[in-house]
CSV table of C-alpha atoms in Angstrom, one decimal:
chain,number,residue,atom,x,y,z
A,1,MET,CA,21.1,44.9,-34.2
A,2,TYR,CA,17.5,45.0,-33.1
A,3,THR,CA,16.5,48.1,-31.1
A,4,SER,CA,15.3,45.9,-28.3
A,5,LEU,CA,18.8,44.4,-27.9
A,6,GLN,CA,20.4,47.8,-28.0
A,7,HIS,CA,17.9,49.0,-25.4
A,8,PHE,CA,18.7,46.1,-23.2
A,9,ASN,CA,22.5,46.6,-23.5
A,10,GLU,CA,21.9,50.2,-22.4
A,11,PHE,CA,19.2,49.8,-19.7
A,12,GLY,CA,18.5,46.2,-19.1
A,13,ALA,CA,22.0,45.2,-18.2
A,14,LYS,CA,22.1,48.0,-15.7
A,15,LYS,CA,18.9,46.7,-14.1
A,16,ILE,CA,20.4,43.3,-13.7
A,17,GLU,CA,23.5,44.9,-12.2
A,18,LYS,CA,21.2,46.5,-9.6
A,19,VAL,CA,19.6,43.2,-8.9
A,20,ILE,CA,23.0,41.5,-8.3
A,21,LYS,CA,24.2,44.4,-6.2
A,22,SER,CA,21.0,44.3,-4.1
A,23,PHE,CA,21.4,40.6,-3.6
A,24,ILE,CA,25.0,40.9,-2.4
A,25,GLU,CA,24.6,44.0,-0.2
A,26,GLU,CA,21.2,43.3,1.3
A,27,ARG,CA,22.0,39.5,1.7
A,28,LYS,CA,18.8,38.5,0.0
A,29,ASP,CA,17.6,35.0,-0.8
A,30,ILE,CA,18.9,33.4,-4.0
A,31,ALA,CA,15.3,33.3,-5.1
A,32,ASP,CA,15.3,37.1,-5.2
A,33,LEU,CA,18.3,37.0,-7.5
A,34,VAL,CA,16.7,34.4,-9.8
A,35,TYR,CA,13.4,36.3,-10.1
A,36,GLY,CA,15.1,39.6,-10.5
A,37,ILE,CA,17.2,38.4,-13.4
A,38,GLN,CA,14.3,36.4,-14.9
A,39,GLU,CA,12.0,39.5,-14.9
A,40,ASN,CA,14.5,41.5,-16.9
A,41,LEU,CA,15.2,38.7,-19.3
A,42,TYR,CA,11.6,38.0,-19.9
A,43,GLU,CA,11.0,41.7,-20.6
A,44,LEU,CA,13.8,41.4,-23.2
A,45,GLY,CA,12.1,38.4,-24.7
A,46,ARG,CA,8.8,40.2,-25.0
A,47,ASN,CA,10.4,43.2,-26.6
A,48,ILE,CA,12.3,41.0,-29.1
A,49,ILE,CA,9.2,39.2,-30.1
A,50,THR,CA,7.3,42.4,-30.6
A,51,GLU,CA,10.1,43.9,-32.7
A,52,VAL,CA,10.5,40.7,-34.9
A,53,LEU,CA,6.8,40.5,-35.6
A,54,GLU,CA,6.4,44.2,-36.4
A,55,ASP,CA,9.6,44.1,-38.6
A,56,MET,CA,8.1,41.1,-40.5
A,57,ASP,CA,4.9,43.0,-40.9
A,58,GLU,CA,6.7,46.0,-42.3
A,59,CYS,CA,8.6,43.7,-44.8
A,60,LEU,CA,5.2,42.3,-46.0
A,61,ARG,CA,3.8,45.8,-46.5
A,62,LYS,CA,6.8,46.6,-48.8
A,63,ASP,CA,6.9,43.3,-50.6
A,64,ARG,CA,6.1,43.6,-54.4
A,65,LEU,CA,4.4,40.1,-54.6
A,66,ARG,CA,2.2,41.1,-51.7
A,67,VAL,CA,1.2,44.3,-53.4
A,68,LYS,CA,0.0,42.2,-56.4
A,69,GLU,CA,-2.1,39.8,-54.4
A,70,TRP,CA,-3.2,41.5,-51.2
A,71,GLU,CA,-4.4,45.0,-50.5
A,72,ILE,CA,-4.0,46.7,-47.2
A,73,VAL,CA,-7.2,47.2,-45.1
A,74,ARG,CA,-6.0,48.6,-41.9
A,75,LYS,CA,-3.4,48.2,-39.1
A,76,GLU,CA,-4.5,46.6,-35.8
A,77,ALA,CA,-3.0,46.1,-32.4
A,78,THR,CA,-3.2,42.7,-30.7
A,79,THR,CA,-1.9,40.8,-27.8
A,80,ILE,CA,-0.6,37.2,-27.6
A,81,LEU,CA,0.1,35.3,-24.4
A,82,THR,CA,3.6,33.7,-24.5
A,83,THR,CA,5.8,32.0,-21.9
A,84,PHE,CA,7.4,35.4,-21.4
A,85,GLY,CA,4.1,37.1,-20.7
A,86,ASN,CA,1.7,39.2,-22.8
A,87,VAL,CA,3.3,40.4,-26.1
A,88,LYS,CA,1.7,43.4,-27.7
A,89,TYR,CA,2.4,44.2,-31.4
A,90,ASN,CA,0.8,45.9,-34.4
A,91,ARG,CA,0.1,44.0,-37.6
A,92,THR,CA,-1.6,44.7,-40.9
A,93,TYR,CA,-5.0,43.3,-42.0
A,94,TYR,CA,-5.1,42.4,-45.7
A,95,LYS,CA,-7.8,41.6,-48.3
A,96,SER,CA,-7.0,39.2,-51.1
A,97,LYS,CA,-7.5,40.6,-54.6
A,98,LYS,CA,-8.4,37.2,-55.9
A,99,ASN,CA,-11.0,35.7,-53.6
A,100,LYS,CA,-11.8,38.6,-51.2
A,101,GLU,CA,-10.3,36.6,-48.3
A,102,TYR,CA,-9.2,38.6,-45.2
A,103,LYS,CA,-6.0,37.8,-43.3
A,104,HIS,CA,-3.3,39.0,-41.0
A,105,LEU,CA,-0.4,37.7,-43.0
A,106,VAL,CA,2.3,38.1,-40.4
A,107,ASP,CA,0.2,36.0,-38.0
A,108,GLU,CA,-0.1,33.2,-40.6
A,109,ILE,CA,3.6,33.2,-41.1
A,110,ALA,CA,4.2,33.1,-37.3
A,111,GLY,CA,1.9,30.0,-37.0
A,112,LEU,CA,-1.0,31.9,-35.3
A,113,GLU,CA,-4.5,30.9,-36.2
A,114,PRO,CA,-7.2,33.6,-36.5
A,115,HIS,CA,-8.5,34.6,-33.0
A,116,ASP,CA,-5.5,32.9,-31.3
A,117,ARG,CA,-4.6,34.6,-28.1
A,118,VAL,CA,-2.2,32.0,-26.8
A,119,SER,CA,1.1,31.0,-28.4
A,120,THR,CA,2.0,27.3,-29.0
A,121,ASP,CA,4.7,27.3,-26.3
A,122,VAL,CA,2.1,28.2,-23.7
A,123,VAL,CA,-0.2,25.5,-24.9
A,124,ILE,CA,2.6,22.9,-24.7
A,125,THR,CA,3.4,24.0,-21.1
A,126,THR,CA,-0.2,24.0,-20.2
A,127,ILE,CA,-0.8,20.5,-21.5
A,128,GLU,CA,2.3,19.1,-19.8
A,129,GLU,CA,1.2,20.5,-16.5
A,130,ALA,CA,-2.4,19.4,-16.9
A,131,ILE,CA,-1.2,15.8,-17.4
A,132,GLU,CA,0.6,15.9,-14.1
A,133,SER,CA,-1.8,18.0,-12.0
A,134,SER,CA,-5.1,19.8,-13.0
A,135,TYR,CA,-6.5,22.2,-15.5
A,136,LYS,CA,-6.5,25.0,-12.9
A,137,LYS,CA,-2.9,24.6,-11.9
A,138,ALA,CA,-1.9,24.3,-15.5
A,139,GLY,CA,-3.5,27.6,-16.2
A,140,ARG,CA,-1.6,29.2,-13.4
A,141,LYS,CA,1.8,28.0,-14.6
A,142,ALA,CA,1.2,28.5,-18.3
A,143,SER,CA,2.8,32.0,-18.5
A,144,TYR,CA,5.1,34.2,-16.5
A,145,GLU,CA,2.7,37.1,-16.0
A,146,ASP,CA,-0.8,35.9,-16.7
A,147,GLU,CA,-2.8,32.7,-16.2
A,148,ILE,CA,-5.3,30.9,-18.4
A,149,THR,CA,-8.7,29.9,-17.2
A,150,LYS,CA,-9.4,26.3,-16.3
A,151,GLN,CA,-12.0,26.1,-19.1
A,152,ALA,CA,-9.4,27.4,-21.7
A,153,VAL,CA,-6.9,24.7,-20.6
A,154,MET,CA,-9.6,22.0,-20.8
A,155,LYS,CA,-10.5,23.2,-24.3
A,156,LYS,CA,-6.8,23.1,-25.4
A,157,VAL,CA,-6.4,19.6,-24.0
A,158,HIS,CA,-9.6,18.2,-25.5
A,159,GLY,CA,-8.7,19.8,-28.8
A,160,ILE,CA,-5.6,17.7,-29.3
A,161,GLU,CA,-5.8,15.5,-32.3
A,162,ILE,CA,-3.8,12.3,-31.8
A,163,LYS,CA,-2.8,10.6,-35.0
A,164,ASP,CA,-1.3,7.2,-35.3
A,165,ALA,CA,2.4,7.1,-36.3
A,166,PRO,CA,2.9,6.1,-40.0
A,167,ILE,CA,3.9,2.6,-40.7
A,168,ASN,CA,7.2,2.7,-42.5
A,169,ASN,CA,7.8,-0.7,-43.9
A,170,LYS,CA,8.7,-1.6,-47.4
A,171,ASP,CA,8.6,-5.4,-47.1
A,172,LYS,CA,6.6,-7.6,-44.8
A,173,LYS,CA,8.8,-9.3,-42.2
A,174,GLU,CA,9.0,-13.0,-41.6
A,175,VAL,CA,8.6,-14.0,-37.9
A,176,LYS,CA,7.4,-17.2,-36.2
A,177,ILE,CA,6.2,-15.6,-33.0
A,178,LEU,CA,4.7,-12.2,-32.1
A,179,TYR,CA,3.8,-10.8,-28.7
A,180,ILE,CA,0.9,-8.5,-27.8
A,181,GLU,CA,0.7,-7.1,-24.3
A,182,ALA,CA,-2.3,-5.2,-23.0
A,183,ASP,CA,-3.5,-3.4,-19.9
A,184,GLU,CA,-5.6,-0.5,-18.7
A,185,ASP,CA,-5.6,1.9,-15.8
A,186,HIS,CA,-7.9,4.2,-13.8
A,187,VAL,CA,-7.3,7.9,-14.5
A,188,PRO,CA,-9.3,10.3,-12.3
A,189,LEU,CA,-11.3,13.0,-14.1
A,190,GLN,CA,-11.0,16.7,-13.3
A,191,ASN,CA,-14.7,17.2,-12.5
A,192,LYS,CA,-14.8,17.1,-8.7
A,193,LYS,CA,-17.6,19.6,-8.4
A,194,ASN,CA,-19.9,17.7,-10.7
A,195,LEU,CA,-19.1,14.5,-8.9
A,196,LYS,CA,-20.1,16.0,-5.6
A,197,LYS,CA,-23.4,17.2,-7.0
A,198,ASP,CA,-24.1,13.8,-8.5
A,199,LYS,CA,-23.4,11.8,-5.3
A,200,ARG,CA,-27.1,11.5,-4.7
A,201,LYS,CA,-27.8,10.1,-8.1
A,202,LYS,CA,-27.7,6.3,-8.4
A,203,ASP,CA,-26.7,6.4,-12.1
A,204,LYS,CA,-23.9,9.0,-11.7
A,205,GLU,CA,-21.0,8.7,-14.0
A,206,PRO,CA,-17.7,7.4,-12.4
A,207,GLY,CA,-15.0,9.9,-11.6
A,208,TYR,CA,-12.5,8.2,-13.8
A,209,ILE,CA,-11.7,6.9,-17.3
A,210,MET,CA,-10.0,3.7,-18.3
A,211,PRO,CA,-7.4,4.4,-21.0
A,212,LYS,CA,-6.2,1.2,-22.7
A,213,ILE,CA,-2.7,0.3,-24.0
A,214,VAL,CA,-1.8,-2.5,-26.4
A,215,TYR,CA,1.7,-3.0,-27.9
A,216,VAL,CA,3.0,-5.5,-30.4
A,217,HIS,CA,6.7,-6.6,-30.4
A,218,GLU,CA,9.0,-9.4,-31.5
A,219,GLY,CA,10.3,-10.3,-28.1
A,220,ILE,CA,13.3,-9.2,-26.1
A,221,ASP,CA,16.0,-7.3,-28.0
A,222,ASN,CA,19.1,-8.9,-26.5
A,223,GLU,CA,21.5,-6.5,-28.1
A,224,LYS,CA,19.9,-3.4,-26.5
A,225,SER,CA,18.9,-5.0,-23.2
A,226,THR,CA,20.9,-4.8,-20.0
A,227,ALA,CA,20.8,-6.8,-16.8
A,228,LYS,CA,18.5,-4.1,-15.2
A,229,ARG,CA,16.4,-3.2,-18.2
A,230,LYS,CA,14.9,-5.3,-20.9
A,231,CYS,CA,14.2,-3.7,-24.3
A,232,LEU,CA,11.5,-4.9,-26.7
A,233,LYS,CA,12.3,-5.6,-30.3
A,234,ASN,CA,10.4,-3.6,-32.9
A,235,VAL,CA,7.7,-2.5,-30.5
A,236,ARG,CA,4.6,-0.6,-31.7
A,237,TYR,CA,2.1,1.1,-29.3
A,238,PHE,CA,-1.6,1.5,-29.6
A,239,GLY,CA,-4.1,2.9,-27.1
A,240,GLY,CA,-6.2,5.7,-25.6
A,241,ILE,CA,-9.9,6.1,-24.7
A,242,ILE,CA,-11.1,3.8,-27.5
A,243,ASN,CA,-13.6,1.1,-28.1
A,244,PRO,CA,-12.0,-2.4,-27.8
A,245,GLU,CA,-13.2,-3.5,-31.2
A,246,ASP,CA,-11.6,-0.4,-32.9
A,247,LEU,CA,-8.4,-0.9,-30.9
A,248,TRP,CA,-8.0,-4.6,-31.9
A,249,ILE,CA,-8.9,-3.7,-35.5
A,250,LYS,CA,-6.0,-1.2,-35.5
A,251,VAL,CA,-3.7,-3.9,-34.1
A,252,ALA,CA,-4.8,-6.5,-36.6
A,253,ASP,CA,-4.4,-4.1,-39.4
A,254,TYR,CA,-0.8,-3.3,-38.3
A,255,ILE,CA,0.2,-6.9,-38.1
A,256,ASN,CA,-1.3,-7.6,-41.6
A,257,LYS,CA,0.6,-4.7,-43.1
A,258,CYS,CA,4.0,-5.5,-41.4
A,259,TYR,CA,4.2,-9.3,-41.2
A,260,LYS,CA,3.7,-12.2,-43.5
A,261,GLU,CA,0.8,-14.2,-42.2
A,262,GLU,CA,2.1,-17.5,-43.6
A,263,THR,CA,5.3,-17.4,-41.5
A,264,ILE,CA,3.6,-16.6,-38.2
A,265,GLU,CA,3.0,-19.6,-36.0
A,266,THR,CA,1.7,-18.0,-32.8
A,267,ILE,CA,0.8,-14.6,-31.5
A,268,TYR,CA,0.7,-14.5,-27.7
A,269,ILE,CA,-1.7,-11.9,-26.1
A,270,SER,CA,-0.7,-11.3,-22.5
A,271,GLY,CA,-2.8,-9.4,-19.9
A,272,ASP,CA,-4.7,-9.5,-16.7
A,273,GLY,CA,-7.7,-11.4,-18.0
A,274,ALA,CA,-10.0,-8.4,-18.6
A,275,PRO,CA,-12.8,-9.3,-21.1
A,276,TRP,CA,-11.6,-6.7,-23.6
A,277,ILE,CA,-8.1,-8.2,-23.6
A,278,ARG,CA,-9.3,-11.8,-24.0
A,279,GLN,CA,-11.5,-10.4,-26.9
A,280,GLY,CA,-8.3,-9.8,-28.8
A,281,THR,CA,-8.0,-13.6,-29.6
A,282,GLN,CA,-11.2,-13.2,-31.7
A,283,TRP,CA,-9.6,-10.4,-33.8
A,284,ILE,CA,-6.0,-11.5,-34.0
A,285,MET,CA,-5.2,-14.5,-36.2
A,286,LYS,CA,-3.3,-17.5,-34.6
A,287,SER,CA,-3.4,-15.9,-31.2
A,288,ARG,CA,-3.4,-17.5,-27.7
A,289,TYR,CA,-4.2,-15.8,-24.4
A,290,VAL,CA,-1.6,-15.7,-21.6
A,291,LEU,CA,-2.4,-14.5,-18.1
A,292,ASP,CA,0.5,-12.3,-17.0
A,293,LYS,CA,2.5,-13.5,-14.0
A,294,TYR,CA,2.2,-10.1,-12.2
A,295,HIS,CA,-1.6,-10.4,-11.7
A,296,LEU,CA,-1.4,-14.2,-11.1
A,297,ASN,CA,1.1,-13.7,-8.3
A,298,LYS,CA,-1.0,-10.8,-6.9
A,299,TYR,CA,-3.9,-13.1,-6.4
A,300,ILE,CA,-1.8,-16.0,-5.0
A,301,LYS,CA,-0.5,-13.5,-2.4
A,302,ALA,CA,-4.1,-12.2,-1.7
A,303,ALA,CA,-5.2,-15.8,-0.9
A,304,THR,CA,-2.2,-16.7,1.4
A,305,ALA,CA,-0.8,-13.5,2.9
A,306,HIS,CA,-2.6,-13.9,6.2
A,307,PHE,CA,-0.8,-17.2,7.0
A,308,ASN,CA,2.2,-16.8,9.4
A,309,ASP,CA,4.0,-19.8,8.0
A,310,ASP,CA,7.1,-18.5,6.2
A,311,ARG,CA,5.1,-18.6,3.0
A,312,THR,CA,4.5,-22.3,3.1
A,313,MET,CA,0.9,-22.0,2.0
A,314,TYR,CA,1.9,-19.5,-0.7
A,315,TYR,CA,4.4,-22.0,-2.3
A,316,THR,CA,1.9,-24.9,-1.9
A,317,LEU,CA,-0.6,-23.0,-4.0
A,318,LYS,CA,2.0,-21.6,-6.4
A,319,ASP,CA,3.5,-25.1,-7.0
A,320,GLU,CA,0.1,-26.6,-8.0
A,321,ILE,CA,-0.6,-23.6,-10.3
A,322,ASP,CA,2.8,-23.9,-11.9
A,323,TYR,CA,2.5,-27.7,-12.4
A,324,PRO,CA,-0.4,-27.0,-13.5
A,325,ASP,CA,-3.0,-29.2,-11.7
A,326,LYS,CA,-6.4,-27.6,-11.6
A,327,LYS,CA,-7.9,-30.2,-9.2
A,328,ALA,CA,-5.0,-29.8,-6.8
A,329,VAL,CA,-5.4,-26.1,-6.9
A,330,LYS,CA,-9.1,-26.4,-5.9
A,331,ARG,CA,-8.0,-28.7,-3.0
A,332,VAL,CA,-5.5,-26.2,-1.8
A,333,PHE,CA,-8.0,-23.4,-1.9
A,334,LYS,CA,-10.5,-25.6,0.1
A,335,LYS,CA,-7.8,-26.1,2.7
A,336,ILE,CA,-7.0,-22.4,2.8
A,337,LEU,CA,-10.7,-21.6,3.4
A,338,ASN,CA,-11.0,-24.2,6.1
A,339,GLU,CA,-8.1,-22.7,8.0
A,340,THR,CA,-9.3,-19.1,7.7
A,341,GLU,CA,-11.8,-17.7,10.2
A,342,SER,CA,-12.1,-14.1,9.0
A,343,GLU,CA,-15.0,-13.5,6.7
A,344,THR,CA,-13.1,-10.6,5.0
A,345,LYS,CA,-10.2,-12.9,4.3
A,346,GLN,CA,-12.5,-15.6,3.1
A,347,TYR,CA,-14.0,-13.2,0.6
A,348,ALA,CA,-10.5,-12.3,-0.7
A,349,ILE,CA,-9.6,-16.0,-1.0
A,350,LYS,CA,-12.8,-16.8,-2.9
A,351,ASN,CA,-12.2,-13.8,-5.2
A,352,ALA,CA,-8.6,-15.1,-5.9
A,353,ARG,CA,-9.9,-18.6,-6.5
A,354,ARG,CA,-12.5,-17.3,-8.9
A,355,TYR,CA,-9.9,-15.2,-10.8
A,356,ILE,CA,-7.4,-18.0,-11.1
A,357,LEU,CA,-9.9,-20.7,-12.3
A,358,LYS,CA,-11.5,-18.3,-14.7
A,359,ASN,CA,-8.1,-17.6,-16.3
A,360,TRP,CA,-6.9,-21.2,-16.2
A,361,ASP,CA,-6.4,-21.4,-20.0
A,362,GLY,CA,-4.0,-18.4,-19.7
A,363,ILE,CA,-2.1,-20.2,-16.9
A,364,ALA,CA,-2.0,-23.7,-18.3
A,365,ILE,CA,-0.4,-22.5,-21.5
A,366,GLN,CA,2.8,-21.9,-19.6
A,367,GLU,CA,3.4,-25.6,-19.3
A,368,GLU,CA,3.1,-26.1,-23.0
A,369,ARG,CA,4.6,-22.9,-24.4
A,370,GLY,CA,6.4,-21.3,-21.4
A,371,HIS,CA,9.8,-21.6,-23.1
A,372,GLU,CA,8.8,-19.1,-25.8
A,373,ILE,CA,6.5,-16.8,-23.8
A,374,VAL,CA,7.9,-13.4,-22.9
A,375,GLY,CA,6.8,-12.0,-19.5
A,376,CYS,CA,4.2,-9.2,-19.7
A,377,SER,CA,5.4,-5.7,-18.8
A,378,ALA,CA,2.1,-3.8,-19.7
A,379,GLU,CA,1.5,-2.8,-16.0
A,380,GLY,CA,4.7,-0.8,-16.0
A,381,HIS,CA,3.9,0.8,-19.4
A,382,VAL,CA,0.5,2.0,-18.3
């Protein structure tokens, strides 16, 4: 048994007994009990890690193969930040007899890079927290005893290399229809100080980025879907902060590798009408653009929400769009504008009219191909 475990059985268990006794007798809050137990268990965790690493180092010093290939230079103390707190341990520094390379062999075995001061578990915790909050808060929550600086967290996040998942297909599939759904979203940047300084500048950078998401699938998977949740069949995701051309090239390459072009009849690209989404029809063979119904309905509501008529005007406009009759849609918009006095509302109506007419091709296709078009769910995925 490890010395640290023996020590805990002898002393640590007694400390926990005192914590429990104090909680009961002094009627403390349950949080005191949790933190008291946690402190002792984390101390045990640090001691075990120290002992394991030092035992591994000692085994390497005695290993015959190591003696042939590496010579001992010196022994050094170091500290690594873990979820349990700072772990201090001694390890041996070696010099290769073949190429004069220097290494801490036990660190390499433990997955620690040279000059690493933070373990992978802390990095994972930090990144997960940074996604939800900020670099600063992530640094505070990274470890039990210590925190990481905001700059260090940012460096870890920015250093992540995201690789595309491998394409595991032996034979190209034969399908008649493929679906591509696309969207983007505003994500605020964590540079509030710089934004405040740049407020006076006309050419200041925006305080957000626009990550894109594109996914390819074969329609609804009826076997896996339920009444409440629809599942997509053989879905493949692409995205990130990426140039639209590079993104569509990735998508086109995936389709080329996984599907037989000669069997594909149509590829439907659904989205909100953003230029980069419509650009996909230039890169993807046999593709047709479809305006997703979520955004279409959003603009129909924007043009008619101010009418107190039990949604009569809403359905009047929607019916002409669904028909679809472009001239009739223009007439309905004219009527809506004539019956609207507010300049602000008129601006919203004109904006909705411009959006709907600009995306008319993506609307009109529903009459011809609506029976085989799957509703876009990209908004929810983003």
